[in-house]
Structures are given as structure tokens and as C-alpha cells.
Coordinates of N, CA, C and O and ligand atoms in Angstrom, one line a residue:
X3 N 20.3 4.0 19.4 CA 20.6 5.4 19.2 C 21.4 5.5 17.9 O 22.2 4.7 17.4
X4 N 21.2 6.7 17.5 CA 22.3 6.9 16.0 C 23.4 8.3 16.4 O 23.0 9.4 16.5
X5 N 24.2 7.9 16.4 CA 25.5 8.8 17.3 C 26.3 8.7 16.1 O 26.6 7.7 15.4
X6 N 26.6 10.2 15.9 CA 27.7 10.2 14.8 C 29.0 10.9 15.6 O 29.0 12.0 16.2
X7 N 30.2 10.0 15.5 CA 31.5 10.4 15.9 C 32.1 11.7 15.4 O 32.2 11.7 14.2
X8 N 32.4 12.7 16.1 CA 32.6 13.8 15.5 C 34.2 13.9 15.3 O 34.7 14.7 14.6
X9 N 35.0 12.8 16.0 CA 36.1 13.4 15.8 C 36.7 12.3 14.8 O 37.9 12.2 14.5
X10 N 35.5 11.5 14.3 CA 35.5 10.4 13.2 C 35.8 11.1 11.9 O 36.6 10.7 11.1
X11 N 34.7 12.4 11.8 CA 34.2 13.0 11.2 C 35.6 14.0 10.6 O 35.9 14.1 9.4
X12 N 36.2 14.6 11.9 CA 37.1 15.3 11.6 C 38.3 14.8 11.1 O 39.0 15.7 10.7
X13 N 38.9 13.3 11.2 CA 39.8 12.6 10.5 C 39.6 11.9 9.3 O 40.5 11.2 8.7
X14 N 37.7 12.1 8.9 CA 38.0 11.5 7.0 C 38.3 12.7 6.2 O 38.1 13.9 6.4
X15 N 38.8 11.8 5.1 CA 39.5 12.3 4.4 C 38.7 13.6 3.4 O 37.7 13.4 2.9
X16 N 39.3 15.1 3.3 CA 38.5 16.1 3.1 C 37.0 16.3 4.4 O 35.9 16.8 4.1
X17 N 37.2 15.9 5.5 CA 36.4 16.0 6.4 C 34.8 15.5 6.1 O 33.8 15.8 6.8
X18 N 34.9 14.8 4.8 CA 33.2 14.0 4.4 C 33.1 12.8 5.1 O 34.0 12.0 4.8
X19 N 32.2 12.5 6.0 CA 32.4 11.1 6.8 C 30.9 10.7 5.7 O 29.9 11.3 5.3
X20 N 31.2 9.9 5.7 CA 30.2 8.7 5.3 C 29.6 7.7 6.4 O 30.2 6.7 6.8
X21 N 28.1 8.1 7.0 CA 27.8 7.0 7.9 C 26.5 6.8 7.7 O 25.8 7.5 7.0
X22 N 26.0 5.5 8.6 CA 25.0 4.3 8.2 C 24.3 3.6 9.3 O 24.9 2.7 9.8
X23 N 23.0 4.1 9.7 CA 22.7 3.1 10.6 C 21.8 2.3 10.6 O 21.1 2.7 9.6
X24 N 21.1 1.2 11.2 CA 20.2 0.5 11.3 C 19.6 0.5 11.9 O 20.3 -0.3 12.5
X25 N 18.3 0.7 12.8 CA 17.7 0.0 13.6 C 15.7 -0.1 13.6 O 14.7 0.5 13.2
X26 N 16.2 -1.4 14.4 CA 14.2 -1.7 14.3 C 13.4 0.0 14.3 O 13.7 1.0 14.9
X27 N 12.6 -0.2 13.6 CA 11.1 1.2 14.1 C 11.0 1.2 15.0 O 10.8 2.3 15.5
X28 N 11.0 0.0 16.2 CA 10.1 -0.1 17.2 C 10.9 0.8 18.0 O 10.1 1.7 18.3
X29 N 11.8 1.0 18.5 CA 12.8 2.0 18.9 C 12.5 3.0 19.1 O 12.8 3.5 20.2
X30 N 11.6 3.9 18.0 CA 11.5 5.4 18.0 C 10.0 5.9 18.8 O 9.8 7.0 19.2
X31 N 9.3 5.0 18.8 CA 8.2 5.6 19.6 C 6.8 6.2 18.0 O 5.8 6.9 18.0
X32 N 7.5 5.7 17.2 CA 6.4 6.1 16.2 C 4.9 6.2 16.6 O 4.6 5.5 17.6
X33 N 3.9 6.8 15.9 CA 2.5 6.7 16.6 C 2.3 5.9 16.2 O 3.0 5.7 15.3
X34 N 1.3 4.8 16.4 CA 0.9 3.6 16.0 C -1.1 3.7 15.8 O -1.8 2.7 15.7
X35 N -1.7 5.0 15.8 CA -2.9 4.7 15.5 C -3.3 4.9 14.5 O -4.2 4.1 14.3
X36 N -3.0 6.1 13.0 CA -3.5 6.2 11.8 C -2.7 4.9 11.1 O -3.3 4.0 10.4
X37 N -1.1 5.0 11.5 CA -0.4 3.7 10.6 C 0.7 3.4 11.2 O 1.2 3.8 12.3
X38 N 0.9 2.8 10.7 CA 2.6 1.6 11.6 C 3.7 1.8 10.5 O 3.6 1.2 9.4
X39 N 4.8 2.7 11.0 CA 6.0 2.4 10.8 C 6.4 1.3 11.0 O 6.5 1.2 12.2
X40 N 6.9 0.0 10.3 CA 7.6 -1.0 10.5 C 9.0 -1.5 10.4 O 9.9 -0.7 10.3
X41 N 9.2 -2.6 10.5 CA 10.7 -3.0 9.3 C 12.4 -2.1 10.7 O 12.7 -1.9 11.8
X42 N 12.7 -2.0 9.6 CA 14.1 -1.3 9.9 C 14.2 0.2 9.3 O 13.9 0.6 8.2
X43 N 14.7 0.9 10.2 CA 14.6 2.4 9.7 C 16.3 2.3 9.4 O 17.1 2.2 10.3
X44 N 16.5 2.4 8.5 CA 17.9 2.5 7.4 C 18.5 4.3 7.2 O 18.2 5.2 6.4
X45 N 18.8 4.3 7.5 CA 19.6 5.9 7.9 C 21.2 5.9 7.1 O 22.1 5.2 7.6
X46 N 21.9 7.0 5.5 CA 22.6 6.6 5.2 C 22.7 8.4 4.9 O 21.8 9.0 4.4
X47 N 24.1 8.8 5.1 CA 24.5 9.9 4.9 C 26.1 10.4 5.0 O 27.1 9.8 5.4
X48 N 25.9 12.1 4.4 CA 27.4 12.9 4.7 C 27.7 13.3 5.8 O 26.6 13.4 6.3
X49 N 28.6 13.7 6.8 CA 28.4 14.3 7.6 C 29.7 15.6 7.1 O 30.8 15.0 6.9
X50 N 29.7 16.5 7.0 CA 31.1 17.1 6.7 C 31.2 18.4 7.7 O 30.3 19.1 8.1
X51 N 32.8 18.5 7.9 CA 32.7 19.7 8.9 C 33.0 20.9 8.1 O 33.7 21.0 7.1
X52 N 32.3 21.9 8.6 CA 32.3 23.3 8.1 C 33.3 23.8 8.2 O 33.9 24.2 7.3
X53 N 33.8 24.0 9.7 CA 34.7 24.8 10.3 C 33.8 25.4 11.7 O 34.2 25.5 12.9
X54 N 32.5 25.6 11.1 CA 31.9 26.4 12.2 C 30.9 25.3 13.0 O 30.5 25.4 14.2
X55 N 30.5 24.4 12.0 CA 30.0 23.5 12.7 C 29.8 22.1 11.8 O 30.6 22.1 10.9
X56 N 28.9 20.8 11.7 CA 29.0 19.8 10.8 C 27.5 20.2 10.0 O 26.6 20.7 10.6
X57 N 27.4 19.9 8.7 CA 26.6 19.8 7.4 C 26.1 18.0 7.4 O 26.6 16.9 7.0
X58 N 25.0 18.2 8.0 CA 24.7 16.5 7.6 C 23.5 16.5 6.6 O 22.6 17.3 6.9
X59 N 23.5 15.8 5.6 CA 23.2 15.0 4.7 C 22.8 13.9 4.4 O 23.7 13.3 3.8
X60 N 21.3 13.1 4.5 CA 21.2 12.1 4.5 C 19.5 11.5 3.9 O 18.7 12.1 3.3
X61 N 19.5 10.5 4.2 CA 18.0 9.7 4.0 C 17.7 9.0 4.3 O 18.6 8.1 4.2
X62 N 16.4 8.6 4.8 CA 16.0 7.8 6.0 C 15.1 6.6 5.3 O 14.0 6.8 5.0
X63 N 15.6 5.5 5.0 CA 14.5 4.8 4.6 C 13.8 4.5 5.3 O 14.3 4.6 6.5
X64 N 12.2 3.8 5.2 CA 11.4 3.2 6.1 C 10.3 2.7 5.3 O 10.1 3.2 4.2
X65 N 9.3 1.8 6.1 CA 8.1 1.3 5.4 C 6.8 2.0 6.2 O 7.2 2.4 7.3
X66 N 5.8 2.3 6.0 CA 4.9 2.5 6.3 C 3.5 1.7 6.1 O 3.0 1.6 4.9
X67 N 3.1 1.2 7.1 CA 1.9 0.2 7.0 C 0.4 0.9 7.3 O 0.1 1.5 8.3
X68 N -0.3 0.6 6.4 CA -1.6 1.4 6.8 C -2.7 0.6 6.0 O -2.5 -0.4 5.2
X69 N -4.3 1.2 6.5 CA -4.9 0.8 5.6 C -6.1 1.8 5.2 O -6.8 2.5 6.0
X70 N -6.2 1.7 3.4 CA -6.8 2.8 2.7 C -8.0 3.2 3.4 O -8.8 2.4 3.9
X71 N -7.9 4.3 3.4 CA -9.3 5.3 4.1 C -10.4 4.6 3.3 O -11.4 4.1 3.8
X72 N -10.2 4.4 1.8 CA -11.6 4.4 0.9 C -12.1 3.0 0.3 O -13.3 2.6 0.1
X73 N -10.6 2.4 0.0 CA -10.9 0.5 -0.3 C -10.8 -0.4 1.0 O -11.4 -1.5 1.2
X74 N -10.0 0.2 1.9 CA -10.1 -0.7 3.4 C -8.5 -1.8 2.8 O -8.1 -2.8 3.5
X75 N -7.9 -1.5 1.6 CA -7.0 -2.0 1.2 C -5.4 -2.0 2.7 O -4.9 -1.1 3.3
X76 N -5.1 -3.1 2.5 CA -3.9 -3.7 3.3 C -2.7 -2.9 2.8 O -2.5 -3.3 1.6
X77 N -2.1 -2.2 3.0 CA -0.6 -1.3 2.2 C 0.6 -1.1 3.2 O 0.8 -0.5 4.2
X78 N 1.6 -2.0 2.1 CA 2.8 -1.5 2.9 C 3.4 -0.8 1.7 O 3.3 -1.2 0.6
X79 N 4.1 0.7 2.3 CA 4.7 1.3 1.3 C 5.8 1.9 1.6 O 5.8 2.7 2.5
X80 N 7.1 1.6 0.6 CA 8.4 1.8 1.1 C 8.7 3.6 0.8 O 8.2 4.2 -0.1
X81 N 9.4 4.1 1.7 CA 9.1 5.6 1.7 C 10.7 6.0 2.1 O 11.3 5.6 3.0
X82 N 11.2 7.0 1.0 CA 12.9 7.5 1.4 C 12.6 9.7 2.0 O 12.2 10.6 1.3
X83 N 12.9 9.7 3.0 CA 12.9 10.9 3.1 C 14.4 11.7 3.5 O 15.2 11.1 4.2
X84 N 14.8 13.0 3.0 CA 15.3 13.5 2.9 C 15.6 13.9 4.0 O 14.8 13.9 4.9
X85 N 17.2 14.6 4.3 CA 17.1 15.6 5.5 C 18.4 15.9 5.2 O 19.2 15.2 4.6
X86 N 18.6 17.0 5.6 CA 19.4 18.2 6.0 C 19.9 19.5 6.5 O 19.7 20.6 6.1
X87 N 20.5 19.1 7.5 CA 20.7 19.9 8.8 C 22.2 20.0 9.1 O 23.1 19.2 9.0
X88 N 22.4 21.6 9.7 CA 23.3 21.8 10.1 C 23.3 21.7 12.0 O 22.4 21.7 12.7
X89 N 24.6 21.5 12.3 CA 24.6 21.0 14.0 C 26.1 22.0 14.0 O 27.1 22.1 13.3
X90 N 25.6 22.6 15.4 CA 26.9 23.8 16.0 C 26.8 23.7 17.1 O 25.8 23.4 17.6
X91 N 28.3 23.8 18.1 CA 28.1 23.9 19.4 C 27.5 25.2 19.8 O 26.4 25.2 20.3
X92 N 28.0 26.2 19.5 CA 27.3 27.6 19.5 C 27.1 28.1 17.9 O 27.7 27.9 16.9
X93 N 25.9 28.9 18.0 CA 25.1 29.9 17.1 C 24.5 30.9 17.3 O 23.8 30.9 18.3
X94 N 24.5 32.2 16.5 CA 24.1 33.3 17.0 C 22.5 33.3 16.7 O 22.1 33.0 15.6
X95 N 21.6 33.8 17.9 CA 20.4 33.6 18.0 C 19.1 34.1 16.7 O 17.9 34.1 16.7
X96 N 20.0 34.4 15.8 CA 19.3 35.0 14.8 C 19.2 33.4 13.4 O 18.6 33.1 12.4
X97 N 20.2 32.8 14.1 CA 20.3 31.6 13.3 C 19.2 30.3 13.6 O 19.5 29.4 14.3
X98 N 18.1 30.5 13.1 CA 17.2 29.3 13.6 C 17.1 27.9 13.6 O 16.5 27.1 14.3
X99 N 17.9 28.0 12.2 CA 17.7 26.5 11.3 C 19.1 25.6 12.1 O 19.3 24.4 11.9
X100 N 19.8 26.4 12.9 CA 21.0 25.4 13.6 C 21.1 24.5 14.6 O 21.2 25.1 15.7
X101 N 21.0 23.2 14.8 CA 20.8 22.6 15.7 C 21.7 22.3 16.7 O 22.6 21.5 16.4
X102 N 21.7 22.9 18.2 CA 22.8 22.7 18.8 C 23.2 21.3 19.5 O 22.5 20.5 19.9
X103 N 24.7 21.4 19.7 CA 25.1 20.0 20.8 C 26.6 20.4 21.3 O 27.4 21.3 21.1
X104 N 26.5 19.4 22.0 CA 27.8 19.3 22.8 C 28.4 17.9 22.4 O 28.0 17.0 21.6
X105 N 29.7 18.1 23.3 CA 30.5 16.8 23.3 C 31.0 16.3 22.3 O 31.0 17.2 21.5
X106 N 31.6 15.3 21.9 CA 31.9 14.5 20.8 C 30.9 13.6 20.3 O 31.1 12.4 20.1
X107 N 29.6 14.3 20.1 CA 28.8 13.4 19.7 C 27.6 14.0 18.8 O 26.9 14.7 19.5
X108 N 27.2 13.8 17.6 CA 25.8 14.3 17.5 C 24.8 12.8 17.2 O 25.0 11.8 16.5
X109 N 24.0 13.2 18.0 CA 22.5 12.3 18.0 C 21.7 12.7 17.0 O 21.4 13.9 16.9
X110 N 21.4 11.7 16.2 CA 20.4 12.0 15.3 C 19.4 11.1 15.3 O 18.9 10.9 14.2
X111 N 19.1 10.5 16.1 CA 18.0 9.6 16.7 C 16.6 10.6 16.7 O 15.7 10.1 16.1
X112 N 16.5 11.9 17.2 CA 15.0 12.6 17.4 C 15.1 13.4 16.0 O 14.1 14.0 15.6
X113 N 15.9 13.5 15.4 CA 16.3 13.8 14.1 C 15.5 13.5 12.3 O 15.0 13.9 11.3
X114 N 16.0 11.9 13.4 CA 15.5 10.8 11.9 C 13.8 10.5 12.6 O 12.9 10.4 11.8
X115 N 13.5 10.4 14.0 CA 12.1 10.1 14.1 C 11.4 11.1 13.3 O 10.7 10.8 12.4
X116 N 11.7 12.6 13.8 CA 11.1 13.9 13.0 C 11.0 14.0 11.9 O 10.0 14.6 11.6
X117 N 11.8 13.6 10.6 CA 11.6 13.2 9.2 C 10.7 12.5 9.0 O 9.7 12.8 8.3
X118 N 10.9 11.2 9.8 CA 9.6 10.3 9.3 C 8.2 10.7 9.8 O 7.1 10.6 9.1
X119 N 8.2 11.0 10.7 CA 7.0 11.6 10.7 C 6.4 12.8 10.0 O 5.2 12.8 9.6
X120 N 7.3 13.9 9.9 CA 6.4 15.0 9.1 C 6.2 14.8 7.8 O 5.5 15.5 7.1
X121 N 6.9 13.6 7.2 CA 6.9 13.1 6.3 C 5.7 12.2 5.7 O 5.7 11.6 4.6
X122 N 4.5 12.1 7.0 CA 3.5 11.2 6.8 C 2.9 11.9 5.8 O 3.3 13.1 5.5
X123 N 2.1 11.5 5.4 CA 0.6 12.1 4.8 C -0.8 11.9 5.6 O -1.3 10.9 6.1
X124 N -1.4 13.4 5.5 CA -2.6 13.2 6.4 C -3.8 12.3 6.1 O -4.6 12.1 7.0
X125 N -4.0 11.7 4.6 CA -4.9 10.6 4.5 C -4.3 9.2 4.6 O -3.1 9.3 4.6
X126 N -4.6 7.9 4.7 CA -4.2 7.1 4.0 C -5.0 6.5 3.1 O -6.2 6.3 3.2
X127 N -4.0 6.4 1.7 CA -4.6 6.3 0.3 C -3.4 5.6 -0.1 O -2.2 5.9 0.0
X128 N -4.2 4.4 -0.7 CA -3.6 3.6 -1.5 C -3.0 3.9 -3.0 O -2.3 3.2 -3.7
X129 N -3.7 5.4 -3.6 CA -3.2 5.6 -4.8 C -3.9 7.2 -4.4 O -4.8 7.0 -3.5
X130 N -3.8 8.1 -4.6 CA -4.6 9.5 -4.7 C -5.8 9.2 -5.2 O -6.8 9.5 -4.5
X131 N -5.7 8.5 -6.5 CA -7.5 8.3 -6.9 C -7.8 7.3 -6.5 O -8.2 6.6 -7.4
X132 N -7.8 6.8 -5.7 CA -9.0 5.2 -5.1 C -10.2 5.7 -5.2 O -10.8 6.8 -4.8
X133 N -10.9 4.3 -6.3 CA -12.6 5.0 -6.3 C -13.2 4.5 -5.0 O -14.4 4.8 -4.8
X134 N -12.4 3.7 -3.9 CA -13.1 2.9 -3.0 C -13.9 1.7 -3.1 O -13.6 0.9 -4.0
X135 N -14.8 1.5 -2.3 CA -15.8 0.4 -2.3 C -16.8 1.5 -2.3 O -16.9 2.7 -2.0
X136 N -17.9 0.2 -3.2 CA -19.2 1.0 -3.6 C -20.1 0.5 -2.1 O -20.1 -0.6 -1.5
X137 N -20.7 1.5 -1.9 CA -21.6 2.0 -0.4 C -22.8 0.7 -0.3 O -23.1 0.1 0.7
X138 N -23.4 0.5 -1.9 CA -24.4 -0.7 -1.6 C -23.7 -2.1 -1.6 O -24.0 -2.9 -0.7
X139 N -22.9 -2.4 -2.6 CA -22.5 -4.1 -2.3 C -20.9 -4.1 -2.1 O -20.1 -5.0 -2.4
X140 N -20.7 -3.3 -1.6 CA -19.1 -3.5 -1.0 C -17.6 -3.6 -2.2 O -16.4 -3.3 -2.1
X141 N -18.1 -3.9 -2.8 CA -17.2 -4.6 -4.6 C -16.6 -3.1 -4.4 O -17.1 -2.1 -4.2
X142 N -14.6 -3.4 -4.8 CA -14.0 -2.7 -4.9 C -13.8 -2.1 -6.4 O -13.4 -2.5 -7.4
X143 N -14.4 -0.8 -5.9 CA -14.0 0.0 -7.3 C -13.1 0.1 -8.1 O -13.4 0.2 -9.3
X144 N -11.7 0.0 -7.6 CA -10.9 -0.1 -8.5 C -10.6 -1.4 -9.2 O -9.8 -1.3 -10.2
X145 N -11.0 -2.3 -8.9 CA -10.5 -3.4 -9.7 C -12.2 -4.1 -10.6 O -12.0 -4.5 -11.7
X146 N -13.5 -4.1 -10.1 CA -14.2 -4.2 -10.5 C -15.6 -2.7 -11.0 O -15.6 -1.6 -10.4
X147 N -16.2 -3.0 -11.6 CA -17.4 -2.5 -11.7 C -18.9 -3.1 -11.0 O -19.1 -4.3 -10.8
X148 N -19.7 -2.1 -10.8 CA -21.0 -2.9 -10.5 C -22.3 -2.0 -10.7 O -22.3 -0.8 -10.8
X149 N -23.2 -2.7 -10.8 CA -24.7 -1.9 -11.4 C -25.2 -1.2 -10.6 O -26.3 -0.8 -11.1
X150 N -25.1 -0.7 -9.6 CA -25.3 -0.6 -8.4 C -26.0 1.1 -8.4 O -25.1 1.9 -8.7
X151 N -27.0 1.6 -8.1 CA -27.5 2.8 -8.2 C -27.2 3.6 -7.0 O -28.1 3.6 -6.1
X152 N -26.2 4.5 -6.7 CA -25.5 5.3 -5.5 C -25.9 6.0 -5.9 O -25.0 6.7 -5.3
X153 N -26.9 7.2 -6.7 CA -27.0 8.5 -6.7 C -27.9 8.5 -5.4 O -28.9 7.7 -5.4
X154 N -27.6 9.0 -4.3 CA -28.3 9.3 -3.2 C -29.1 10.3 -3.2 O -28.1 11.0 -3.7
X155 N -30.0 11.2 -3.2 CA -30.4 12.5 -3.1 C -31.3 12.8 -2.0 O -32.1 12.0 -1.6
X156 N -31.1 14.0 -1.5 CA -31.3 14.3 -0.4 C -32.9 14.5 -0.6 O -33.0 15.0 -1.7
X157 N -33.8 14.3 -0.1 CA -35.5 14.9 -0.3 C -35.5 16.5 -0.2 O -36.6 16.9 0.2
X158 N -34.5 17.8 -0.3 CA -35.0 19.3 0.3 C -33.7 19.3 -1.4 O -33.7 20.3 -2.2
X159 N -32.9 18.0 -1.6 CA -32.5 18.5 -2.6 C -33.4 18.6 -4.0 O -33.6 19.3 -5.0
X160 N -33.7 17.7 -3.5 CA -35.0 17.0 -4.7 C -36.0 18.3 -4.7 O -36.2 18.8 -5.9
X161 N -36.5 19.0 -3.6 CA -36.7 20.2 -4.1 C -36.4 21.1 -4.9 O -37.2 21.6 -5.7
X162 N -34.6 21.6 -4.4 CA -34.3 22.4 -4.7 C -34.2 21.9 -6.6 O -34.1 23.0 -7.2
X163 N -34.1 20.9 -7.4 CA -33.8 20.6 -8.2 C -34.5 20.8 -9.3 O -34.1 21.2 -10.4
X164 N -36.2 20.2 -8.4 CA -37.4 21.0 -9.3 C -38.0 22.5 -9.7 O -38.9 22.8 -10.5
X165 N -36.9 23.4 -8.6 CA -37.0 24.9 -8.8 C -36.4 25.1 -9.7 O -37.1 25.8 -10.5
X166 N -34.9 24.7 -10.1 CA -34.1 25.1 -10.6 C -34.4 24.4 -12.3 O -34.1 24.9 -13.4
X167 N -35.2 23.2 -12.2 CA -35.6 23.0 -13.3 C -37.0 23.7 -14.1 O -37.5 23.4 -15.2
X168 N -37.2 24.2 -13.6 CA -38.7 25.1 -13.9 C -37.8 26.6 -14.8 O -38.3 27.1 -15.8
X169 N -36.5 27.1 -14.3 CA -35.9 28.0 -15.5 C -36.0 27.4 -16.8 O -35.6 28.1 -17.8
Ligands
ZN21 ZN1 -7.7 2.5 -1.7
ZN22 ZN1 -22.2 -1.8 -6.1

């Protein structure tokens, strides 16, 4: 778990705490079927008190393991996401973005899973433009070329081709 001490919080100095956690991925319950979070999810931030409630501040390192939709390429890629959130015991219901808690404690365990995740990307791609593997002999596009004749055409397109060539 990642528990930040609130009354830690309220005895640093100017009320900015500085905190840091570590722990394995396997911890969080990440999904494991498009790609694999791995490694250590590294967690390092502000926490400061408002008065009304704490301002946290932080970023989540982590790796993400996948493999490209289009080369079938092996990729681990190191990934920092951002977050910032406010935490109140009470808030008035018009306030949506405030996250509530109790006690001397805020948990940011479902916090930091939720960053990394919305933070996926819905393909996996090794670069935005991967030319892929070529469809007849496999040979990866991006690092080779090949002779290879992929214009596919459909037979109703082949029609439609000789109409449009007859203008
Ligand atoms: Zn690729
Ligand atoms: Zn080819």
C-alpha cells in the first residue's frame, strides 16, 4: 500500500511533505491481456496542506511490456505519468474533482493504479509509424525492404476501376 502520513504532512516544514514509494506492479492487479505492467511502480511527490484539505502532486514511474500490433516486435517502454489531486475530509457536493478520506491517512494505492492505466494507449505500437511485416514473406518493414507485390485488389474493385477509367 502507499499511505501518506497526514500528520507527517502537517509537521514539514511550510506544510510541503516530500514522499516516495516503491512497490512491485504485481501488487496492483494491472490487466495483463493487451500488455504487462512490470518492474517497480516508483511513486515520488508533494503532498501539501491547504488548510481545507491536502494538494498532492506527483508521478508514477513504470514500464510497460507489450508486443507491436504490426511488427509482432518485443517492447519494454519506460513510461512517467502525471497526477494531481486534491483529498478532503468533507466537500461540498458541487465539488467533483475532490477526493474524500478519513483518518490520518491518505491511500493512494487505487490512485496510482488509475494513472497508469488511463494512461495506456489503445494500440500497441512500437513507434506511431511501424510499417509492420510485409503480408507475403514476413521481412520487417522497418528495418528491411522487399520485392514483394502486396497491391491486393479486390475483383468488384477491378471493376469498379475500369469504369472510372473509361472517363
Ligand atoms: Zn512495430
Ligand atoms: Zn515481402
Amino acid at each position: 500500500m502507499m499511505k501518506i502520513k497526514l500528520s507527517d504532512v502537517n509537521n514539514a516544514s511550510g506544510r510541503n511533505y516530500r514522499f516516495a514509494f516503491n512497490l512491485p506492479a504485481d501488487e496492483f492487479n494491472f490487466p495483463t491481456d493487451d500488455y504487462q505492467i512490470i518492474g517497480t511502480i516508483e511513486v515520488s511527490g508533494i503532498a501539501e496542506n491547504t488548510g481545507t484539505g491536502y494538494h498532492l502532486q506527483g508521478s508514477v514511474k513504470c514500464q510497460r511490456h507489450f508486443i507491436c500490433d504490426r511488427c509482432l516486435g518485443k517492447i519494454t517502454e519506460d513510461q512517467v505519468n502525471d497526477f494531481d489531486e486534491i483529498y478532503a475530509v468533507d466537500a461540498p457536493e458541487t465539488q467533483k474533482d475532490v477526493n474524500l478520506f478519513s483518518g490520518d491517512f491518505v491511500d493512494i494505492t487505487d490512485l496510482v493504479h488509475d494513472v497508469v492505466i488511463v494512461a495506456q494507449p489503445m494500440a500497441n505500437l512500437c513507434k506511431p509509424d511501424c510499417r509492420g511485416l510485409c503480408p507475403k514473406c514476413g521481412i520487417n518493414l522497418n528495418e528491411q525492404q522487399c520485392d514483394c507485390d502486396t497491391t491486393i485488389i479486390d475483383a468488384r474493385l477491378t471493376v469498379l476501376k475500369k469504369l472510372l477509367e473509361k472517363d
